[in-house]
């Protein structure tokens, strides 16, 4: 619709648009808009190569914004993006990563220079609605442009629920698992493997991160990666985040 187009046009001027996350997180990966720019990708790569994450101090010892201490997903996209794209004016490593990548930075952090990079936060209630917490009482649900959640109403009768429920797709076949039950193919792995019909092939180890992260999990990915490297390209490592 028109509001979404206006957001894209605004991002085309060089602004990166984002919203806060649920529970007052500094940033949400549920919504962000940026002009396609290989320089931003390069800046993220440089920052990732040189910045370490610690549960006591965050990415590159930048901290955790107004949260002040570790929060679930700080080691993931929300914390990474916040540290790089929001704190660069006053933190060395993010600024160096942006400058080395050729990202056009404003001479003063005022957002008035057209074509220069600027990160700007939008209203979460309108652009990335997640729940009524943080929205003013009596918020008009018709103002929601991007709706993250919830599907069901909680203890607030004025909660803005998503208008449609996801459609459950039909799932048939021996190895089918539509996510509604446990097991599936794993309980009949021999019969399933017999259907493959080849002695060699490409396989994948899938690591899923779902819902709220209760503890730091990033270090565990290294052991998964080492496993996939030891099988000489026969196994890919797939990370799925919800």
PDB file of C-alpha atoms in Angstrom:
ATOM      1  CA  UNK A   1       0.000   0.000   0.000  1.00  0.00           C
ATOM      2  CA  UNK A   2       0.896   3.687   0.005  1.00  0.00           C
ATOM      3  CA  UNK A   3       2.557   3.679   3.424  1.00  0.00           C
ATOM      4  CA  UNK A   4       4.880   0.842   2.417  1.00  0.00           C
ATOM      5  CA  UNK A   5       5.833   2.624  -0.782  1.00  0.00           C
ATOM      6  CA  UNK A   6       6.630   5.785   1.157  1.00  0.00           C
ATOM      7  CA  UNK A   7       8.919   3.776   3.461  1.00  0.00           C
ATOM      8  CA  UNK A   8      10.784   2.409   0.436  1.00  0.00           C
ATOM      9  CA  UNK A   9      11.136   5.884  -1.044  1.00  0.00           C
ATOM     10  CA  UNK A  10      12.452   7.209   2.248  1.00  0.00           C
ATOM     11  CA  UNK A  11      15.017   4.376   2.443  1.00  0.00           C
ATOM     12  CA  UNK A  12      16.073   5.163  -1.127  1.00  0.00           C
ATOM     13  CA  UNK A  13      17.494   8.485   0.107  1.00  0.00           C
ATOM     14  CA  UNK A  14      20.101   6.591   2.141  1.00  0.00           C
ATOM     15  CA  UNK A  15      18.241   6.041   5.396  1.00  0.00           C
ATOM     16  CA  UNK A  16      18.025   2.649   7.063  1.00  0.00           C
ATOM     17  CA  UNK A  17      14.610   2.359   8.716  1.00  0.00           C
ATOM     18  CA  UNK A  18      14.045   0.045  11.666  1.00  0.00           C
ATOM     19  CA  UNK A  19      11.894  -0.416  14.754  1.00  0.00           C
ATOM     20  CA  UNK A  20      12.484  -1.434  18.341  1.00  0.00           C
ATOM     21  CA  UNK A  21      11.661  -4.969  19.403  1.00  0.00           C
ATOM     22  CA  UNK A  22       9.354  -6.557  21.906  1.00  0.00           C
ATOM     23  CA  UNK A  23      10.191  -6.048  25.588  1.00  0.00           C
ATOM     24  CA  UNK A  24      11.910  -2.756  24.677  1.00  0.00           C
ATOM     25  CA  UNK A  25      14.750  -4.389  22.747  1.00  0.00           C
ATOM     26  CA  UNK A  26      16.903  -1.788  20.969  1.00  0.00           C
ATOM     27  CA  UNK A  27      16.163  -3.286  17.582  1.00  0.00           C
ATOM     28  CA  UNK A  28      13.956  -5.883  15.900  1.00  0.00           C
ATOM     29  CA  UNK A  29      14.803  -7.951  12.853  1.00  0.00           C
ATOM     30  CA  UNK A  30      11.080  -8.178  12.093  1.00  0.00           C
ATOM     31  CA  UNK A  31      11.212  -4.921  10.142  1.00  0.00           C
ATOM     32  CA  UNK A  32      13.966  -2.927   8.532  1.00  0.00           C
ATOM     33  CA  UNK A  33      14.192  -1.192   5.165  1.00  0.00           C
ATOM     34  CA  UNK A  34      17.410  -0.234   3.409  1.00  0.00           C
ATOM     35  CA  UNK A  35      18.436   0.667  -0.108  1.00  0.00           C
ATOM     36  CA  UNK A  36      20.292  -2.273  -1.712  1.00  0.00           C
ATOM     37  CA  UNK A  37      23.925  -1.294  -1.330  1.00  0.00           C
ATOM     38  CA  UNK A  38      26.934  -3.655  -1.445  1.00  0.00           C
ATOM     39  CA  UNK A  39      28.801  -1.185   0.764  1.00  0.00           C
ATOM     40  CA  UNK A  40      26.437  -1.889   3.667  1.00  0.00           C
ATOM     41  CA  UNK A  41      26.957  -5.620   3.174  1.00  0.00           C
ATOM     42  CA  UNK A  42      30.716  -5.111   3.144  1.00  0.00           C
ATOM     43  CA  UNK A  43      30.522  -3.040   6.331  1.00  0.00           C
ATOM     44  CA  UNK A  44      28.603  -5.859   8.037  1.00  0.00           C
ATOM     45  CA  UNK A  45      31.199  -8.389   6.878  1.00  0.00           C
ATOM     46  CA  UNK A  46      34.096  -6.284   8.159  1.00  0.00           C
ATOM     47  CA  UNK A  47      32.411  -5.691  11.489  1.00  0.00           C
ATOM     48  CA  UNK A  48      31.646  -9.421  11.875  1.00  0.00           C
ATOM     49  CA  UNK A  49      35.269 -10.300  11.094  1.00  0.00           C
ATOM     50  CA  UNK A  50      36.695  -7.947  13.705  1.00  0.00           C
ATOM     51  CA  UNK A  51      34.042  -7.795  16.433  1.00  0.00           C
ATOM     52  CA  UNK A  52      33.681 -10.443  19.107  1.00  0.00           C
ATOM     53  CA  UNK A  53      30.565 -10.923  21.203  1.00  0.00           C
ATOM     54  CA  UNK A  54      30.632 -11.250  24.976  1.00  0.00           C
ATOM     55  CA  UNK A  55      27.599 -11.701  27.202  1.00  0.00           C
ATOM     56  CA  UNK A  56      29.102  -9.149  29.582  1.00  0.00           C
ATOM     57  CA  UNK A  57      29.804  -6.383  27.064  1.00  0.00           C
ATOM     58  CA  UNK A  58      28.031  -7.149  23.786  1.00  0.00           C
ATOM     59  CA  UNK A  59      29.493  -6.769  20.283  1.00  0.00           C
ATOM     60  CA  UNK A  60      32.976  -5.171  20.290  1.00  0.00           C
ATOM     61  CA  UNK A  61      32.410  -4.149  23.922  1.00  0.00           C
ATOM     62  CA  UNK A  62      29.802  -1.626  22.775  1.00  0.00           C
ATOM     63  CA  UNK A  63      27.247  -2.721  25.360  1.00  0.00           C
ATOM     64  CA  UNK A  64      23.530  -3.332  25.069  1.00  0.00           C
ATOM     65  CA  UNK A  65      22.038   0.110  24.541  1.00  0.00           C
ATOM     66  CA  UNK A  66      19.381   1.163  27.006  1.00  0.00           C
ATOM     67  CA  UNK A  67      18.959  -2.471  28.137  1.00  0.00           C
ATOM     68  CA  UNK A  68      22.343  -2.101  29.903  1.00  0.00           C
ATOM     69  CA  UNK A  69      22.853  -5.861  30.181  1.00  0.00           C
ATOM     70  CA  UNK A  70      22.566  -9.025  28.100  1.00  0.00           C
ATOM     71  CA  UNK A  71      19.161  -9.746  26.602  1.00  0.00           C
ATOM     72  CA  UNK A  72      17.977 -12.719  24.500  1.00  0.00           C
ATOM     73  CA  UNK A  73      19.008 -12.248  20.837  1.00  0.00           C
ATOM     74  CA  UNK A  74      21.757  -9.730  21.686  1.00  0.00           C
ATOM     75  CA  UNK A  75      24.247 -12.051  19.964  1.00  0.00           C
ATOM     76  CA  UNK A  76      21.955 -12.370  16.935  1.00  0.00           C
ATOM     77  CA  UNK A  77      20.722  -9.944  14.311  1.00  0.00           C
ATOM     78  CA  UNK A  78      19.082  -7.434  16.689  1.00  0.00           C
ATOM     79  CA  UNK A  79      22.238  -6.866  18.734  1.00  0.00           C
ATOM     80  CA  UNK A  80      24.571  -7.018  15.735  1.00  0.00           C
ATOM     81  CA  UNK A  81      22.577  -4.561  13.635  1.00  0.00           C
ATOM     82  CA  UNK A  82      22.102  -2.191  16.551  1.00  0.00           C
ATOM     83  CA  UNK A  83      25.816  -2.145  17.345  1.00  0.00           C
ATOM     84  CA  UNK A  84      26.910  -1.577  13.737  1.00  0.00           C
ATOM     85  CA  UNK A  85      24.278   0.640  12.157  1.00  0.00           C
ATOM     86  CA  UNK A  86      23.087   2.660  15.164  1.00  0.00           C
ATOM     87  CA  UNK A  87      26.159   3.302  17.312  1.00  0.00           C
ATOM     88  CA  UNK A  88      28.714   4.115  14.584  1.00  0.00           C
ATOM     89  CA  UNK A  89      28.814   7.876  15.353  1.00  0.00           C
ATOM     90  CA  UNK A  90      30.386   7.277  18.774  1.00  0.00           C
ATOM     91  CA  UNK A  91      32.018   3.841  18.498  1.00  0.00           C
ATOM     92  CA  UNK A  92      35.275   3.224  16.663  1.00  0.00           C
ATOM     93  CA  UNK A  93      34.918  -0.256  15.146  1.00  0.00           C
ATOM     94  CA  UNK A  94      31.455   0.300  13.627  1.00  0.00           C
ATOM     95  CA  UNK A  95      32.577   3.649  12.206  1.00  0.00           C
ATOM     96  CA  UNK A  96      35.812   2.155  10.831  1.00  0.00           C
ATOM     97  CA  UNK A  97      33.852  -0.686   9.207  1.00  0.00           C
ATOM     98  CA  UNK A  98      31.477   1.771   7.548  1.00  0.00           C
ATOM     99  CA  UNK A  99      34.266   4.068   6.350  1.00  0.00           C
ATOM    100  CA  UNK A 100      36.423   1.221   5.027  1.00  0.00           C
ATOM    101  CA  UNK A 101      33.451  -0.024   3.001  1.00  0.00           C
ATOM    102  CA  UNK A 102      32.823   3.366   1.440  1.00  0.00           C
ATOM    103  CA  UNK A 103      29.462   3.954   3.098  1.00  0.00           C
ATOM    104  CA  UNK A 104      28.728   7.699   2.684  1.00  0.00           C
ATOM    105  CA  UNK A 105      28.514   9.000   6.236  1.00  0.00           C
ATOM    106  CA  UNK A 106      27.215  12.459   7.115  1.00  0.00           C
ATOM    107  CA  UNK A 107      29.727  14.999   8.331  1.00  0.00           C
ATOM    108  CA  UNK A 108      27.478  15.621  11.355  1.00  0.00           C
ATOM    109  CA  UNK A 109      25.045  13.151  12.866  1.00  0.00           C
ATOM    110  CA  UNK A 110      21.983  15.219  12.023  1.00  0.00           C
ATOM    111  CA  UNK A 111      20.345  13.264   9.212  1.00  0.00           C
ATOM    112  CA  UNK A 112      20.025  16.348   6.966  1.00  0.00           C
ATOM    113  CA  UNK A 113      22.472  15.327   4.252  1.00  0.00           C
ATOM    114  CA  UNK A 114      20.541  13.633   1.443  1.00  0.00           C
ATOM    115  CA  UNK A 115      22.258  10.537   0.120  1.00  0.00           C
ATOM    116  CA  UNK A 116      24.295  10.014   3.275  1.00  0.00           C
ATOM    117  CA  UNK A 117      23.681   7.037   5.541  1.00  0.00           C
ATOM    118  CA  UNK A 118      21.393   7.514   8.508  1.00  0.00           C
ATOM    119  CA  UNK A 119      19.612   4.968  10.729  1.00  0.00           C
ATOM    120  CA  UNK A 120      16.159   6.125  11.779  1.00  0.00           C
ATOM    121  CA  UNK A 121      13.731   4.387  14.142  1.00  0.00           C
ATOM    122  CA  UNK A 122      10.043   4.129  13.262  1.00  0.00           C
ATOM    123  CA  UNK A 123       7.096   3.578  15.604  1.00  0.00           C
ATOM    124  CA  UNK A 124       6.983  -0.124  16.465  1.00  0.00           C
ATOM    125  CA  UNK A 125       3.227   0.007  17.042  1.00  0.00           C
ATOM    126  CA  UNK A 126       2.656   1.068  13.426  1.00  0.00           C
ATOM    127  CA  UNK A 127       5.493  -0.508  11.491  1.00  0.00           C
ATOM    128  CA  UNK A 128       6.216  -3.715  13.424  1.00  0.00           C
ATOM    129  CA  UNK A 129       3.309  -4.336  15.781  1.00  0.00           C
ATOM    130  CA  UNK A 130       4.060  -7.178  18.198  1.00  0.00           C
ATOM    131  CA  UNK A 131       1.774  -6.569  21.180  1.00  0.00           C
ATOM    132  CA  UNK A 132      -0.008  -3.754  22.943  1.00  0.00           C
ATOM    133  CA  UNK A 133       2.802  -3.247  25.472  1.00  0.00           C
ATOM    134  CA  UNK A 134       4.516  -0.015  24.550  1.00  0.00           C
ATOM    135  CA  UNK A 135       1.572   1.341  22.543  1.00  0.00           C
ATOM    136  CA  UNK A 136      -0.591   4.046  24.065  1.00  0.00           C
ATOM    137  CA  UNK A 137      -3.936   3.075  25.536  1.00  0.00           C
ATOM    138  CA  UNK A 138      -6.667   2.970  22.935  1.00  0.00           C
ATOM    139  CA  UNK A 139      -4.235   2.561  20.036  1.00  0.00           C
ATOM    140  CA  UNK A 140      -6.134   2.346  16.733  1.00  0.00           C
ATOM    141  CA  UNK A 141      -5.357  -1.032  15.159  1.00  0.00           C
ATOM    142  CA  UNK A 142      -6.206   0.308  11.704  1.00  0.00           C
ATOM    143  CA  UNK A 143      -2.937   2.289  11.832  1.00  0.00           C
ATOM    144  CA  UNK A 144      -0.834  -0.905  11.798  1.00  0.00           C
ATOM    145  CA  UNK A 145       1.161  -1.164   8.562  1.00  0.00           C
ATOM    146  CA  UNK A 146       3.356  -4.209   9.326  1.00  0.00           C
ATOM    147  CA  UNK A 147       1.963  -6.792  11.745  1.00  0.00           C
ATOM    148  CA  UNK A 148       4.406  -9.195  13.401  1.00  0.00           C
ATOM    149  CA  UNK A 149       2.159 -10.746  16.079  1.00  0.00           C
ATOM    150  CA  UNK A 150       0.135 -11.876  17.991  1.00  0.00           C
ATOM    151  CA  UNK A 151      -2.343 -14.284  16.389  1.00  0.00           C
ATOM    152  CA  UNK A 152      -4.386 -14.620  19.565  1.00  0.00           C
ATOM    153  CA  UNK A 153      -5.570 -12.047  22.055  1.00  0.00           C
ATOM    154  CA  UNK A 154      -3.877 -12.065  25.449  1.00  0.00           C
ATOM    155  CA  UNK A 155      -5.059 -10.344  28.618  1.00  0.00           C
ATOM    156  CA  UNK A 156      -5.645  -7.058  26.781  1.00  0.00           C
ATOM    157  CA  UNK A 157      -9.067  -7.024  25.066  1.00  0.00           C
ATOM    158  CA  UNK A 158      -7.826  -4.213  22.798  1.00  0.00           C
ATOM    159  CA  UNK A 159      -4.888  -6.222  21.472  1.00  0.00           C
ATOM    160  CA  UNK A 160      -4.411  -5.915  17.709  1.00  0.00           C
ATOM    161  CA  UNK A 161      -4.484  -9.450  16.358  1.00  0.00           C
ATOM    162  CA  UNK A 162      -3.294 -10.493  12.923  1.00  0.00           C
ATOM    163  CA  UNK A 163      -6.188 -10.565  10.506  1.00  0.00           C
ATOM    164  CA  UNK A 164      -5.397 -13.935   8.982  1.00  0.00           C
ATOM    165  CA  UNK A 165      -4.121 -17.232  10.341  1.00  0.00           C
ATOM    166  CA  UNK A 166      -1.418 -19.140   8.454  1.00  0.00           C
ATOM    167  CA  UNK A 167      -2.832 -21.790   6.150  1.00  0.00           C
ATOM    168  CA  UNK A 168      -1.747 -25.315   7.027  1.00  0.00           C
ATOM    169  CA  UNK A 169      -0.473 -27.012   3.893  1.00  0.00           C
ATOM    170  CA  UNK A 170      -1.301 -30.619   3.176  1.00  0.00           C
ATOM    171  CA  UNK A 171       1.513 -32.971   4.066  1.00  0.00           C
ATOM    172  CA  UNK A 172       1.733 -36.447   2.554  1.00  0.00           C
ATOM    173  CA  UNK A 173       4.423 -39.063   2.067  1.00  0.00           C
ATOM    174  CA  UNK A 174       6.631 -41.213   4.235  1.00  0.00           C
ATOM    175  CA  UNK A 175       9.075 -38.488   5.266  1.00  0.00           C
ATOM    176  CA  UNK A 176       6.552 -35.731   5.658  1.00  0.00           C
ATOM    177  CA  UNK A 177       6.374 -33.685   8.823  1.00  0.00           C
ATOM    178  CA  UNK A 178       4.226 -30.575   8.722  1.00  0.00           C
ATOM    179  CA  UNK A 179       5.449 -29.371  12.107  1.00  0.00           C
ATOM    180  CA  UNK A 180       2.308 -30.488  13.930  1.00  0.00           C
ATOM    181  CA  UNK A 181       3.848 -33.654  15.364  1.00  0.00           C
ATOM    182  CA  UNK A 182       7.184 -35.005  16.535  1.00  0.00           C
ATOM    183  CA  UNK A 183       9.276 -37.631  14.830  1.00  0.00           C
ATOM    184  CA  UNK A 184       8.189 -38.024  11.254  1.00  0.00           C
ATOM    185  CA  UNK A 185      10.999 -39.275   9.086  1.00  0.00           C
ATOM    186  CA  UNK A 186      13.408 -39.803  11.957  1.00  0.00           C
ATOM    187  CA  UNK A 187      11.332 -42.694  13.291  1.00  0.00           C
ATOM    188  CA  UNK A 188      11.510 -44.462   9.925  1.00  0.00           C
ATOM    189  CA  UNK A 189      14.918 -43.372   8.741  1.00  0.00           C
ATOM    190  CA  UNK A 190      15.855 -46.661   7.000  1.00  0.00           C
ATOM    191  CA  UNK A 191      12.691 -46.756   4.926  1.00  0.00           C
ATOM    192  CA  UNK A 192      13.079 -43.108   4.109  1.00  0.00           C
ATOM    193  CA  UNK A 193      16.732 -43.523   3.091  1.00  0.00           C
ATOM    194  CA  UNK A 194      15.767 -46.394   0.743  1.00  0.00           C
ATOM    195  CA  UNK A 195      13.692 -43.941  -1.257  1.00  0.00           C
ATOM    196  CA  UNK A 196      16.741 -41.781  -1.913  1.00  0.00           C
ATOM    197  CA  UNK A 197      18.010 -44.235  -4.519  1.00  0.00           C
ATOM    198  CA  UNK A 198      21.623 -42.993  -4.554  1.00  0.00           C
ATOM    199  CA  UNK A 199      24.758 -43.886  -2.672  1.00  0.00           C
ATOM    200  CA  UNK A 200      26.091 -40.352  -2.677  1.00  0.00           C
ATOM    201  CA  UNK A 201      24.341 -37.035  -2.317  1.00  0.00           C
ATOM    202  CA  UNK A 202      24.157 -33.705  -0.579  1.00  0.00           C
ATOM    203  CA  UNK A 203      22.751 -33.504   2.927  1.00  0.00           C
ATOM    204  CA  UNK A 204      22.082 -30.790   5.473  1.00  0.00           C
ATOM    205  CA  UNK A 205      22.281 -30.355   9.226  1.00  0.00           C
ATOM    206  CA  UNK A 206      19.530 -27.935  10.220  1.00  0.00           C
ATOM    207  CA  UNK A 207      19.830 -25.897  13.421  1.00  0.00           C
ATOM    208  CA  UNK A 208      16.633 -24.079  14.370  1.00  0.00           C
ATOM    209  CA  UNK A 209      16.311 -21.158  16.763  1.00  0.00           C
ATOM    210  CA  UNK A 210      12.689 -20.637  17.701  1.00  0.00           C
ATOM    211  CA  UNK A 211      10.829 -18.132  19.860  1.00  0.00           C
ATOM    212  CA  UNK A 212      12.667 -16.582  22.817  1.00  0.00           C
ATOM    213  CA  UNK A 213      16.341 -17.342  23.371  1.00  0.00           C
ATOM    214  CA  UNK A 214      16.876 -18.253  26.999  1.00  0.00           C
ATOM    215  CA  UNK A 215      20.670 -18.469  26.945  1.00  0.00           C
ATOM    216  CA  UNK A 216      23.611 -17.665  24.654  1.00  0.00           C
ATOM    217  CA  UNK A 217      23.691 -20.209  21.828  1.00  0.00           C
ATOM    218  CA  UNK A 218      26.073 -18.671  19.305  1.00  0.00           C
ATOM    219  CA  UNK A 219      29.158 -20.584  20.545  1.00  0.00           C
ATOM    220  CA  UNK A 220      27.450 -23.898  19.753  1.00  0.00           C
ATOM    221  CA  UNK A 221      27.402 -23.063  16.050  1.00  0.00           C
ATOM    222  CA  UNK A 222      31.163 -23.492  15.833  1.00  0.00           C
ATOM    223  CA  UNK A 223      30.967 -27.201  16.660  1.00  0.00           C
ATOM    224  CA  UNK A 224      28.229 -27.657  14.076  1.00  0.00           C
ATOM    225  CA  UNK A 225      30.364 -25.914  11.478  1.00  0.00           C
ATOM    226  CA  UNK A 226      33.398 -28.075  12.264  1.00  0.00           C
ATOM    227  CA  UNK A 227      31.288 -31.175  11.736  1.00  0.00           C
ATOM    228  CA  UNK A 228      30.122 -30.069   8.307  1.00  0.00           C
ATOM    229  CA  UNK A 229      33.678 -29.173   7.263  1.00  0.00           C
ATOM    230  CA  UNK A 230      34.978 -32.638   8.236  1.00  0.00           C
ATOM    231  CA  UNK A 231      32.721 -34.431   5.741  1.00  0.00           C
ATOM    232  CA  UNK A 232      34.276 -32.752   2.708  1.00  0.00           C
ATOM    233  CA  UNK A 233      31.355 -30.807   1.369  1.00  0.00           C
ATOM    234  CA  UNK A 234      28.761 -33.581   1.647  1.00  0.00           C
ATOM    235  CA  UNK A 235      26.837 -31.746   4.366  1.00  0.00           C
ATOM    236  CA  UNK A 236      25.638 -28.159   4.427  1.00  0.00           C
ATOM    237  CA  UNK A 237      24.889 -26.331   7.652  1.00  0.00           C
ATOM    238  CA  UNK A 238      21.555 -24.518   7.636  1.00  0.00           C
ATOM    239  CA  UNK A 239      20.555 -22.051  10.350  1.00  0.00           C
ATOM    240  CA  UNK A 240      16.851 -21.221  10.594  1.00  0.00           C
ATOM    241  CA  UNK A 241      15.756 -18.386  12.871  1.00  0.00           C
ATOM    242  CA  UNK A 242      12.204 -17.440  13.720  1.00  0.00           C
TER     243      UNK A 242
END
